[in-house]
Amino acid sequence: MSEAAGSSDQSAVVTVEDVQLLVKKKDELEAQIKAYYDVLDDQKSVGLTGPLVDNEGYPRADIDVYQVRTARHNIACLQNDHKAVMQQIEDALHKLHAREKEKRAQDEVEAQAEAHSQSDPLPHPFAKVDAVTPGSPANIAGLQIGDEIVEFGSVNEHNFQTLQNIATVVQHCEGKPLSLTVLREGKKVHLGLTPQRWSGKGLLGCNIIPLKR
């Protein structure tokens, strides 16, 4: 019984259910041990060490010697099983607590990383979208009115001078996707925009205005 209980994979992930099953097994063993102690109590309270022979060396006639020996043997076996299960419970609880500690540490690291990313200063926008025509390349790309542009292809806050910078990028990227990063409701949004001919004017179908620095 104890050998079978101890043959479980030590590397297996321990769950709360596993611990509950071990505790249930412990309780069952304790109930069996108590039942055999009750047998010994019924036999003149002979216990685990009381003599099984009389003063003349003959088997005692006032008790069932065979029953006492059987109860003592079973108690010894069950106590070994009980000791093994208690060790398994201790090991399982240790693994469970270690995993919970590791999970808490991981959650804390992720929370700190998230807090750090949220505390990073947002880039400064240099232009703003104040009109988007339905069905246009800008509309299809997901650009929205009010989006503040922080990157338009190779143009950013550091090299932007006039709207001609954006116009030059648009002309060079006709028919080719370019990356666009905007601030929308305080969050960075990355878009892919392909300047191209469409039914309306220009290659984008949106109006962009510079922002004052």
PDB file of N, CA, C and O in Angstrom, residues 43-120:
ATOM      1  N   GLN A  43     -10.112  -7.099  23.780  1.00  0.00           N
ATOM      2  CA  GLN A  43      -9.403  -8.295  24.273  1.00  0.00           C
ATOM      3  C   GLN A  43      -8.666  -7.961  25.581  1.00  0.00           C
ATOM      4  O   GLN A  43      -7.444  -7.944  25.652  1.00  0.00           O
ATOM      5  N   LYS A  44      -9.451  -7.624  26.583  1.00  0.00           N
ATOM      6  CA  LYS A  44      -8.899  -7.342  27.914  1.00  0.00           C
ATOM      7  C   LYS A  44      -7.887  -6.188  27.894  1.00  0.00           C
ATOM      8  O   LYS A  44      -6.945  -6.170  28.680  1.00  0.00           O
ATOM      9  N   SER A  45      -8.091  -5.266  26.922  1.00  0.00           N
ATOM     10  CA  SER A  45      -7.185  -4.116  26.780  1.00  0.00           C
ATOM     11  C   SER A  45      -5.725  -4.545  26.716  1.00  0.00           C
ATOM     12  O   SER A  45      -4.842  -3.947  27.338  1.00  0.00           O
ATOM     13  N   VAL A  46      -5.472  -5.600  25.926  1.00  0.00           N
ATOM     14  CA  VAL A  46      -4.129  -6.152  25.839  1.00  0.00           C
ATOM     15  C   VAL A  46      -3.161  -5.192  25.151  1.00  0.00           C
ATOM     16  O   VAL A  46      -1.951  -5.234  25.393  1.00  0.00           O
ATOM     17  N   GLY A  47      -3.696  -4.321  24.287  1.00  0.00           N
ATOM     18  CA  GLY A  47      -2.863  -3.320  23.621  1.00  0.00           C
ATOM     19  C   GLY A  47      -1.825  -3.938  22.698  1.00  0.00           C
ATOM     20  O   GLY A  47      -1.941  -5.090  22.277  1.00  0.00           O
ATOM     21  N   LEU A  48      -0.768  -3.140  22.413  1.00  0.00           N
ATOM     22  CA  LEU A  48       0.267  -3.594  21.488  1.00  0.00           C
ATOM     23  C   LEU A  48       1.339  -4.425  22.179  1.00  0.00           C
ATOM     24  O   LEU A  48       2.060  -5.187  21.531  1.00  0.00           O
ATOM     25  N   THR A  49       1.433  -4.310  23.496  1.00  0.00           N
ATOM     26  CA  THR A  49       2.558  -4.959  24.191  1.00  0.00           C
ATOM     27  C   THR A  49       2.142  -5.930  25.290  1.00  0.00           C
ATOM     28  O   THR A  49       2.999  -6.561  25.926  1.00  0.00           O
ATOM     29  N   GLY A  50       0.833  -6.049  25.537  1.00  0.00           N
ATOM     30  CA  GLY A  50       0.384  -6.957  26.602  1.00  0.00           C
ATOM     31  C   GLY A  50       0.772  -8.401  26.308  1.00  0.00           C
ATOM     32  O   GLY A  50       0.825  -8.808  25.141  1.00  0.00           O
ATOM     33  N   PRO A  51       1.069  -9.199  27.342  1.00  0.00           N
ATOM     34  CA  PRO A  51       1.487 -10.597  27.140  1.00  0.00           C
ATOM     35  C   PRO A  51       0.381 -11.452  26.520  1.00  0.00           C
ATOM     36  O   PRO A  51      -0.798 -11.245  26.799  1.00  0.00           O
ATOM     37  N   LEU A  52       0.783 -12.384  25.655  1.00  0.00           N
ATOM     38  CA  LEU A  52      -0.175 -13.295  25.025  1.00  0.00           C
ATOM     39  C   LEU A  52      -0.136 -14.693  25.664  1.00  0.00           C
ATOM     40  O   LEU A  52      -0.885 -15.581  25.273  1.00  0.00           O
ATOM     41  N   VAL A  53       0.739 -14.873  26.675  1.00  0.00           N
ATOM     42  CA  VAL A  53       0.820 -16.155  27.384  1.00  0.00           C
ATOM     43  C   VAL A  53       0.609 -15.911  28.870  1.00  0.00           C
ATOM     44  O   VAL A  53       0.811 -14.796  29.363  1.00  0.00           O
ATOM     45  N   ASP A  54       0.219 -16.969  29.564  1.00  0.00           N
ATOM     46  CA  ASP A  54       0.006 -16.825  31.007  1.00  0.00           C
ATOM     47  C   ASP A  54       1.310 -17.063  31.762  1.00  0.00           C
ATOM     48  O   ASP A  54       2.372 -17.217  31.146  1.00  0.00           O
ATOM     49  N   ASN A  55       1.194 -17.119  33.086  1.00  0.00           N
ATOM     50  CA  ASN A  55       2.399 -17.265  33.906  1.00  0.00           C
ATOM     51  C   ASN A  55       3.126 -18.587  33.658  1.00  0.00           C
ATOM     52  O   ASN A  55       4.322 -18.709  33.933  1.00  0.00           O
ATOM     53  N   GLU A  56       2.403 -19.564  33.154  1.00  0.00           N
ATOM     54  CA  GLU A  56       3.005 -20.879  32.913  1.00  0.00           C
ATOM     55  C   GLU A  56       3.494 -21.024  31.484  1.00  0.00           C
ATOM     56  O   GLU A  56       3.972 -22.094  31.092  1.00  0.00           O
ATOM     57  N   GLY A  57       3.364 -19.939  30.678  1.00  0.00           N
ATOM     58  CA  GLY A  57       3.875 -19.968  29.310  1.00  0.00           C
ATOM     59  C   GLY A  57       2.896 -20.497  28.284  1.00  0.00           C
ATOM     60  O   GLY A  57       3.267 -20.713  27.120  1.00  0.00           O
ATOM     61  N   TYR A  58       1.649 -20.699  28.664  1.00  0.00           N
ATOM     62  CA  TYR A  58       0.642 -21.182  27.719  1.00  0.00           C
ATOM     63  C   TYR A  58      -0.132 -19.984  27.142  1.00  0.00           C
ATOM     64  O   TYR A  58      -0.274 -18.939  27.811  1.00  0.00           O
ATOM     65  N   PRO A  59      -0.651 -20.109  25.903  1.00  0.00           N
ATOM     66  CA  PRO A  59      -1.468 -19.034  25.329  1.00  0.00           C
ATOM     67  C   PRO A  59      -2.615 -18.693  26.262  1.00  0.00           C
ATOM     68  O   PRO A  59      -3.259 -19.582  26.819  1.00  0.00           O
ATOM     69  N   ARG A  60      -2.801 -17.434  26.458  1.00  0.00           N
ATOM     70  CA  ARG A  60      -3.849 -16.991  27.374  1.00  0.00           C
ATOM     71  C   ARG A  60      -5.223 -17.475  26.893  1.00  0.00           C
ATOM     72  O   ARG A  60      -5.562 -17.364  25.714  1.00  0.00           O
ATOM     73  N   ALA A  61      -5.997 -17.975  27.841  1.00  0.00           N
ATOM     74  CA  ALA A  61      -7.320 -18.510  27.509  1.00  0.00           C
ATOM     75  C   ALA A  61      -8.393 -17.429  27.549  1.00  0.00           C
ATOM     76  O   ALA A  61      -9.510 -17.629  27.049  1.00  0.00           O
ATOM     77  N   ASP A  62      -8.039 -16.255  28.155  1.00  0.00           N
ATOM     78  CA  ASP A  62      -9.059 -15.216  28.314  1.00  0.00           C
ATOM     79  C   ASP A  62      -9.132 -14.255  27.129  1.00  0.00           C
ATOM     80  O   ASP A  62      -9.939 -13.325  27.110  1.00  0.00           O
ATOM     81  N   ILE A  63      -8.249 -14.465  26.150  1.00  0.00           N
ATOM     82  CA  ILE A  63      -8.284 -13.605  24.952  1.00  0.00           C
ATOM     83  C   ILE A  63      -8.170 -14.454  23.697  1.00  0.00           C
ATOM     84  O   ILE A  63      -7.752 -15.613  23.755  1.00  0.00           O
ATOM     85  N   ASP A  64      -8.527 -13.870  22.569  1.00  0.00           N
ATOM     86  CA  ASP A  64      -8.362 -14.538  21.279  1.00  0.00           C
ATOM     87  C   ASP A  64      -6.975 -14.156  20.772  1.00  0.00           C
ATOM     88  O   ASP A  64      -6.781 -13.078  20.184  1.00  0.00           O
ATOM     89  N   VAL A  65      -6.006 -14.985  21.014  1.00  0.00           N
ATOM     90  CA  VAL A  65      -4.602 -14.679  20.689  1.00  0.00           C
ATOM     91  C   VAL A  65      -4.430 -14.396  19.193  1.00  0.00           C
ATOM     92  O   VAL A  65      -3.723 -13.457  18.804  1.00  0.00           O
ATOM     93  N   TYR A  66      -5.070 -15.213  18.369  1.00  0.00           N
ATOM     94  CA  TYR A  66      -4.924 -15.033  16.921  1.00  0.00           C
ATOM     95  C   TYR A  66      -5.449 -13.657  16.499  1.00  0.00           C
ATOM     96  O   TYR A  66      -4.819 -12.942  15.703  1.00  0.00           O
ATOM     97  N   GLN A  67      -6.596 -13.268  17.065  1.00  0.00           N
ATOM     98  CA  GLN A  67      -7.189 -11.982  16.737  1.00  0.00           C
ATOM     99  C   GLN A  67      -6.293 -10.823  17.175  1.00  0.00           C
ATOM    100  O   GLN A  67      -6.138  -9.827  16.476  1.00  0.00           O
ATOM    101  N   VAL A  68      -5.685 -10.968  18.342  1.00  0.00           N
ATOM    102  CA  VAL A  68      -4.782  -9.937  18.856  1.00  0.00           C
ATOM    103  C   VAL A  68      -3.566  -9.804  17.952  1.00  0.00           C
ATOM    104  O   VAL A  68      -3.150  -8.688  17.600  1.00  0.00           O
ATOM    105  N   ARG A  69      -2.959 -10.938  17.577  1.00  0.00           N
ATOM    106  CA  ARG A  69      -1.779 -10.902  16.701  1.00  0.00           C
ATOM    107  C   ARG A  69      -2.111 -10.268  15.348  1.00  0.00           C
ATOM    108  O   ARG A  69      -1.330  -9.472  14.819  1.00  0.00           O
ATOM    109  N   THR A  70      -3.273 -10.639  14.815  1.00  0.00           N
ATOM    110  CA  THR A  70      -3.684 -10.073  13.528  1.00  0.00           C
ATOM    111  C   THR A  70      -3.869  -8.562  13.629  1.00  0.00           C
ATOM    112  O   THR A  70      -3.428  -7.802  12.769  1.00  0.00           O
ATOM    113  N   ALA A  71      -4.526  -8.122  14.711  1.00  0.00           N
ATOM    114  CA  ALA A  71      -4.762  -6.686  14.908  1.00  0.00           C
ATOM    115  C   ALA A  71      -3.439  -5.942  15.054  1.00  0.00           C
ATOM    116  O   ALA A  71      -3.250  -4.868  14.464  1.00  0.00           O
ATOM    117  N   ARG A  72      -2.510  -6.508  15.831  1.00  0.00           N
ATOM    118  CA  ARG A  72      -1.203  -5.868  16.024  1.00  0.00           C
ATOM    119  C   ARG A  72      -0.437  -5.761  14.693  1.00  0.00           C
ATOM    120  O   ARG A  72       0.179  -4.733  14.395  1.00  0.00           O
ATOM    121  N   HIS A  73      -0.464  -6.843  13.914  1.00  0.00           N
ATOM    122  CA  HIS A  73       0.230  -6.852  12.618  1.00  0.00           C
ATOM    123  C   HIS A  73      -0.374  -5.793  11.681  1.00  0.00           C
ATOM    124  O   HIS A  73       0.365  -5.026  11.031  1.00  0.00           O
ATOM    125  N   ASN A  74      -1.705  -5.733  11.640  1.00  0.00           N
ATOM    126  CA  ASN A  74      -2.371  -4.776  10.759  1.00  0.00           C
ATOM    127  C   ASN A  74      -2.113  -3.336  11.200  1.00  0.00           C
ATOM    128  O   ASN A  74      -1.944  -2.437  10.360  1.00  0.00           O
ATOM    129  N   ILE A  75      -2.064  -3.129  12.512  1.00  0.00           N
ATOM    130  CA  ILE A  75      -1.770  -1.777  13.018  1.00  0.00           C
ATOM    131  C   ILE A  75      -0.369  -1.351  12.588  1.00  0.00           C
ATOM    132  O   ILE A  75      -0.156  -0.218  12.140  1.00  0.00           O
ATOM    133  N   ALA A  76       0.595  -2.265  12.689  1.00  0.00           N
ATOM    134  CA  ALA A  76       1.973  -1.948  12.298  1.00  0.00           C
ATOM    135  C   ALA A  76       2.045  -1.582  10.810  1.00  0.00           C
ATOM    136  O   ALA A  76       2.700  -0.604  10.421  1.00  0.00           O
ATOM    137  N   CYS A  77       1.356  -2.365   9.965  1.00  0.00           N
ATOM    138  CA  CYS A  77       1.352  -2.092   8.523  1.00  0.00           C
ATOM    139  C   CYS A  77       0.666  -0.752   8.211  1.00  0.00           C
ATOM    140  O   CYS A  77       1.170   0.053   7.420  1.00  0.00           O
ATOM    141  N   LEU A  78      -0.476  -0.537   8.851  1.00  0.00           N
ATOM    142  CA  LEU A  78      -1.235   0.696   8.603  1.00  0.00           C
ATOM    143  C   LEU A  78      -0.480   1.932   9.080  1.00  0.00           C
ATOM    144  O   LEU A  78      -0.557   3.000   8.463  1.00  0.00           O
ATOM    145  N   GLN A  79       0.264   1.775  10.195  1.00  0.00           N
ATOM    146  CA  GLN A  79       1.037   2.916  10.690  1.00  0.00           C
ATOM    147  C   GLN A  79       2.167   3.284   9.722  1.00  0.00           C
ATOM    148  O   GLN A  79       2.490   4.462   9.551  1.00  0.00           O
ATOM    149  N   ASN A  80       2.741   2.269   9.073  1.00  0.00           N
ATOM    150  CA  ASN A  80       3.747   2.546   8.044  1.00  0.00           C
ATOM    151  C   ASN A  80       3.119   3.296   6.870  1.00  0.00           C
ATOM    152  O   ASN A  80       3.696   4.249   6.339  1.00  0.00           O
ATOM    153  N   ASP A  81       1.927   2.828   6.462  1.00  0.00           N
ATOM    154  CA  ASP A  81       1.215   3.500   5.376  1.00  0.00           C
ATOM    155  C   ASP A  81       0.868   4.942   5.776  1.00  0.00           C
ATOM    156  O   ASP A  81       0.981   5.873   4.969  1.00  0.00           O
ATOM    157  N   HIS A  82       0.458   5.099   7.033  1.00  0.00           N
ATOM    158  CA  HIS A  82       0.073   6.419   7.535  1.00  0.00           C
ATOM    159  C   HIS A  82       1.276   7.364   7.511  1.00  0.00           C
ATOM    160  O   HIS A  82       1.165   8.533   7.102  1.00  0.00           O
ATOM    161  N   LYS A  83       2.433   6.838   7.911  1.00  0.00           N
ATOM    162  CA  LYS A  83       3.652   7.645   7.918  1.00  0.00           C
ATOM    163  C   LYS A  83       4.004   8.075   6.488  1.00  0.00           C
ATOM    164  O   LYS A  83       4.387   9.229   6.244  1.00  0.00           O
ATOM    165  N   ALA A  84       3.856   7.155   5.529  1.00  0.00           N
ATOM    166  CA  ALA A  84       4.161   7.459   4.124  1.00  0.00           C
ATOM    167  C   ALA A  84       3.212   8.526   3.576  1.00  0.00           C
ATOM    168  O   ALA A  84       3.629   9.448   2.873  1.00  0.00           O
ATOM    169  N   VAL A  85       1.927   8.402   3.905  1.00  0.00           N
ATOM    170  CA  VAL A  85       0.936   9.368   3.424  1.00  0.00           C
ATOM    171  C   VAL A  85       1.187  10.751   4.028  1.00  0.00           C
ATOM    172  O   VAL A  85       1.063  11.772   3.347  1.00  0.00           O
ATOM    173  N   MET A  86       1.548  10.780   5.310  1.00  0.00           N
ATOM    174  CA  MET A  86       1.840  12.057   5.960  1.00  0.00           C
ATOM    175  C   MET A  86       3.024  12.747   5.274  1.00  0.00           C
ATOM    176  O   MET A  86       3.035  13.971   5.086  1.00  0.00           O
ATOM    177  N   GLN A  87       4.022  11.947   4.863  1.00  0.00           N
ATOM    178  CA  GLN A  87       5.174  12.505   4.145  1.00  0.00           C
ATOM    179  C   GLN A  87       4.747  13.045   2.780  1.00  0.00           C
ATOM    180  O   GLN A  87       5.201  14.115   2.350  1.00  0.00           O
ATOM    181  N   GLN A  88       3.857  12.295   2.118  1.00  0.00           N
ATOM    182  CA  GLN A  88       3.348  12.752   0.809  1.00  0.00           C
ATOM    183  C   GLN A  88       2.567  14.056   0.957  1.00  0.00           C
ATOM    184  O   GLN A  88       2.676  14.948   0.114  1.00  0.00           O
ATOM    185  N   ILE A  89       1.775  14.153   2.020  1.00  0.00           N
ATOM    186  CA  ILE A  89       1.005  15.385   2.254  1.00  0.00           C
ATOM    187  C   ILE A  89       1.960  16.556   2.475  1.00  0.00           C
ATOM    188  O   ILE A  89       1.776  17.647   1.915  1.00  0.00           O
ATOM    189  N   GLU A  90       3.003  16.316   3.267  1.00  0.00           N
ATOM    190  CA  GLU A  90       3.978  17.375   3.547  1.00  0.00           C
ATOM    191  C   GLU A  90       4.671  17.826   2.253  1.00  0.00           C
ATOM    192  O   GLU A  90       4.826  19.019   1.989  1.00  0.00           O
ATOM    193  N   ASP A  91       5.078  16.836   1.435  1.00  0.00           N
ATOM    194  CA  ASP A  91       5.746  17.155   0.167  1.00  0.00           C
ATOM    195  C   ASP A  91       4.802  17.906  -0.774  1.00  0.00           C
ATOM    196  O   ASP A  91       5.203  18.868  -1.443  1.00  0.00           O
ATOM    197  N   ALA A  92       3.548  17.437  -0.832  1.00  0.00           N
ATOM    198  CA  ALA A  92       2.569  18.059  -1.730  1.00  0.00           C
ATOM    199  C   ALA A  92       2.286  19.502  -1.328  1.00  0.00           C
ATOM    200  O   ALA A  92       2.218  20.402  -2.171  1.00  0.00           O
ATOM    201  N   LEU A  93       2.137  19.723  -0.010  1.00  0.00           N
ATOM    202  CA  LEU A  93       1.889  21.090   0.478  1.00  0.00           C
ATOM    203  C   LEU A  93       3.083  21.988   0.183  1.00  0.00           C
ATOM    204  O   LEU A  93       2.927  23.159  -0.178  1.00  0.00           O
ATOM    205  N   HIS A  94       4.285  21.429   0.326  1.00  0.00           N
ATOM    206  CA  HIS A  94       5.495  22.204   0.045  1.00  0.00           C
ATOM    207  C   HIS A  94       5.525  22.630  -1.424  1.00  0.00           C
ATOM    208  O   HIS A  94       5.812  23.790  -1.746  1.00  0.00           O
ATOM    209  N   LYS A  95       5.226  21.664  -2.334  1.00  0.00           N
ATOM    210  CA  LYS A  95       5.212  21.979  -3.764  1.00  0.00           C
ATOM    211  C   LYS A  95       4.118  22.989  -4.092  1.00  0.00           C
ATOM    212  O   LYS A  95       4.309  23.895  -4.898  1.00  0.00           O
ATOM    213  N   LEU A  96       2.969  22.806  -3.437  1.00  0.00           N
ATOM    214  CA  LEU A  96       1.829  23.699  -3.688  1.00  0.00           C
ATOM    215  C   LEU A  96       2.181  25.122  -3.269  1.00  0.00           C
ATOM    216  O   LEU A  96       1.939  26.083  -4.014  1.00  0.00           O
ATOM    217  N   HIS A  97       2.761  25.260  -2.081  1.00  0.00           N
ATOM    218  CA  HIS A  97       3.132  26.586  -1.579  1.00  0.00           C
ATOM    219  C   HIS A  97       4.239  27.202  -2.425  1.00  0.00           C
ATOM    220  O   HIS A  97       4.235  28.410  -2.686  1.00  0.00           O
ATOM    221  N   ALA A  98       5.185  26.361  -2.877  1.00  0.00           N
ATOM    222  CA  ALA A  98       6.284  26.857  -3.706  1.00  0.00           C
ATOM    223  C   ALA A  98       5.745  27.378  -5.032  1.00  0.00           C
ATOM    224  O   ALA A  98       6.188  28.419  -5.527  1.00  0.00           O
ATOM    225  N   ARG A  99       4.778  26.636  -5.597  1.00  0.00           N
ATOM    226  CA  ARG A  99       4.197  27.069  -6.876  1.00  0.00           C
ATOM    227  C   ARG A  99       3.397  28.348  -6.708  1.00  0.00           C
ATOM    228  O   ARG A  99       3.446  29.240  -7.558  1.00  0.00           O
ATOM    229  N   GLU A 100       2.665  28.448  -5.596  1.00  0.00           N
ATOM    230  CA  GLU A 100       1.904  29.675  -5.333  1.00  0.00           C
ATOM    231  C   GLU A 100       2.843  30.864  -5.157  1.00  0.00           C
ATOM    232  O   GLU A 100       2.572  31.964  -5.650  1.00  0.00           O
ATOM    233  N   LYS A 101       3.970  30.623  -4.461  1.00  0.00           N
ATOM    234  CA  LYS A 101       4.950  31.689  -4.252  1.00  0.00           C
ATOM    235  C   LYS A 101       5.545  32.125  -5.587  1.00  0.00           C
ATOM    236  O   LYS A 101       5.729  33.321  -5.848  1.00  0.00           O
ATOM    237  N   GLU A 102       5.850  31.130  -6.430  1.00  0.00           N
ATOM    238  CA  GLU A 102       6.409  31.435  -7.756  1.00  0.00           C
ATOM    239  C   GLU A 102       5.403  32.201  -8.609  1.00  0.00           C
ATOM    240  O   GLU A 102       5.763  33.153  -9.312  1.00  0.00           O
ATOM    241  N   LYS A 103       4.137  31.798  -8.515  1.00  0.00           N
ATOM    242  CA  LYS A 103       3.088  32.468  -9.292  1.00  0.00           C
ATOM    243  C   LYS A 103       2.925  33.912  -8.816  1.00  0.00           C
ATOM    244  O   LYS A 103       2.778  34.835  -9.633  1.00  0.00           O
ATOM    245  N   ARG A 104       2.948  34.108  -7.485  1.00  0.00           N
ATOM    246  CA  ARG A 104       2.824  35.473  -6.949  1.00  0.00           C
ATOM    247  C   ARG A 104       3.981  36.341  -7.404  1.00  0.00           C
ATOM    248  O   ARG A 104       3.804  37.512  -7.744  1.00  0.00           O
ATOM    249  N   ALA A 105       5.198  35.754  -7.405  1.00  0.00           N
ATOM    250  CA  ALA A 105       6.379  36.509  -7.844  1.00  0.00           C
ATOM    251  C   ALA A 105       6.269  36.879  -9.315  1.00  0.00           C
ATOM    252  O   ALA A 105       6.595  38.000  -9.717  1.00  0.00           O
ATOM    253  N   GLN A 106       5.763  35.922 -10.129  1.00  0.00           N
ATOM    254  CA  GLN A 106       5.591  36.185 -11.558  1.00  0.00           C
ATOM    255  C   GLN A 106       4.542  37.268 -11.788  1.00  0.00           C
ATOM    256  O   GLN A 106       4.725  38.169 -12.611  1.00  0.00           O
ATOM    257  N   ASP A 107       3.437  37.185 -11.044  1.00  0.00           N
ATOM    258  CA  ASP A 107       2.381  38.201 -11.158  1.00  0.00           C
ATOM    259  C   ASP A 107       2.921  39.580 -10.781  1.00  0.00           C
ATOM    260  O   ASP A 107       2.572  40.585 -11.407  1.00  0.00           O
ATOM    261  N   GLU A 108       3.780  39.590  -9.755  1.00  0.00           N
ATOM    262  CA  GLU A 108       4.342  40.868  -9.297  1.00  0.00           C
ATOM    263  C   GLU A 108       5.256  41.463 -10.367  1.00  0.00           C
ATOM    264  O   GLU A 108       5.222  42.669 -10.624  1.00  0.00           O
ATOM    265  N   VAL A 109       6.067  40.597 -11.002  1.00  0.00           N
ATOM    266  CA  VAL A 109       6.962  41.066 -12.070  1.00  0.00           C
ATOM    267  C   VAL A 109       6.153  41.623 -13.236  1.00  0.00           C
ATOM    268  O   VAL A 109       6.469  42.685 -13.788  1.00  0.00           O
ATOM    269  N   GLU A 110       5.073  40.890 -13.609  1.00  0.00           N
ATOM    270  CA  GLU A 110       4.235  41.350 -14.715  1.00  0.00           C
ATOM    271  C   GLU A 110       3.548  42.671 -14.372  1.00  0.00           C
ATOM    272  O   GLU A 110       3.426  43.555 -15.216  1.00  0.00           O
ATOM    273  N   ALA A 111       3.110  42.783 -13.108  1.00  0.00           N
ATOM    274  CA  ALA A 111       2.447  44.019 -12.682  1.00  0.00           C
ATOM    275  C   ALA A 111       3.418  45.195 -12.718  1.00  0.00           C
ATOM    276  O   ALA A 111       3.068  46.303 -13.139  1.00  0.00           O
ATOM    277  N   GLN A 112       4.661  44.932 -12.285  1.00  0.00           N
ATOM    278  CA  GLN A 112       5.676  45.993 -12.309  1.00  0.00           C
ATOM    279  C   GLN A 112       6.009  46.394 -13.738  1.00  0.00           C
ATOM    280  O   GLN A 112       6.172  47.579 -14.037  1.00  0.00           O
ATOM    281  N   ALA A 113       6.093  45.376 -14.624  1.00  0.00           N
ATOM    282  CA  ALA A 113       6.394  45.666 -16.030  1.00  0.00           C
ATOM    283  C   ALA A 113       5.279  46.491 -16.660  1.00  0.00           C
ATOM    284  O   ALA A 113       5.521  47.430 -17.422  1.00  0.00           O
ATOM    285  N   GLU A 114       4.020  46.114 -16.325  1.00  0.00           N
ATOM    286  CA  GLU A 114       2.876  46.854 -16.862  1.00  0.00           C
ATOM    287  C   GLU A 114       2.859  48.285 -16.330  1.00  0.00           C
ATOM    288  O   GLU A 114       2.619  49.239 -17.077  1.00  0.00           O
ATOM    289  N   ALA A 115       3.134  48.414 -15.027  1.00  0.00           N
ATOM    290  CA  ALA A 115       3.158  49.755 -14.438  1.00  0.00           C
ATOM    291  C   ALA A 115       4.270  50.599 -15.053  1.00  0.00           C
ATOM    292  O   ALA A 115       4.106  51.791 -15.298  1.00  0.00           O
ATOM    293  N   HIS A 116       5.409  49.945 -15.317  1.00  0.00           N
ATOM    294  CA  HIS A 116       6.536  50.653 -15.905  1.00  0.00           C
ATOM    295  C   HIS A 116       6.201  51.116 -17.320  1.00  0.00           C
ATOM    296  O   HIS A 116       6.507  52.247 -17.703  1.00  0.00           O
ATOM    297  N   SER A 117       5.557  50.213 -18.091  1.00  0.00           N
ATOM    298  CA  SER A 117       5.206  50.575 -19.469  1.00  0.00           C
ATOM    299  C   SER A 117       4.181  51.703 -19.493  1.00  0.00           C
ATOM    300  O   SER A 117       4.200  52.564 -20.371  1.00  0.00           O
ATOM    301  N   GLN A 118       3.276  51.691 -18.514  1.00  0.00           N
ATOM    302  CA  GLN A 118       2.267  52.745 -18.458  1.00  0.00           C
ATOM    303  C   GLN A 118       2.873  54.075 -18.034  1.00  0.00           C
ATOM    304  O   GLN A 118       2.382  55.136 -18.386  1.00  0.00           O
ATOM    305  N   SER A 119       3.973  53.980 -17.246  1.00  0.00           N
ATOM    306  CA  SER A 119       4.599  55.206 -16.772  1.00  0.00           C
ATOM    307  C   SER A 119       5.576  55.784 -17.788  1.00  0.00           C
ATOM    308  O   SER A 119       6.054  56.900 -17.613  1.00  0.00           O
ATOM    309  N   ASP A 120       5.925  54.993 -18.835  1.00  0.00           N
ATOM    310  CA  ASP A 120       6.812  55.514 -19.873  1.00  0.00           C
ATOM    311  C   ASP A 120       6.159  56.723 -20.536  1.00  0.00           C
ATOM    312  O   ASP A 120       4.986  56.675 -20.905  1.00  0.00           O
TER     313      ASP A 120
END
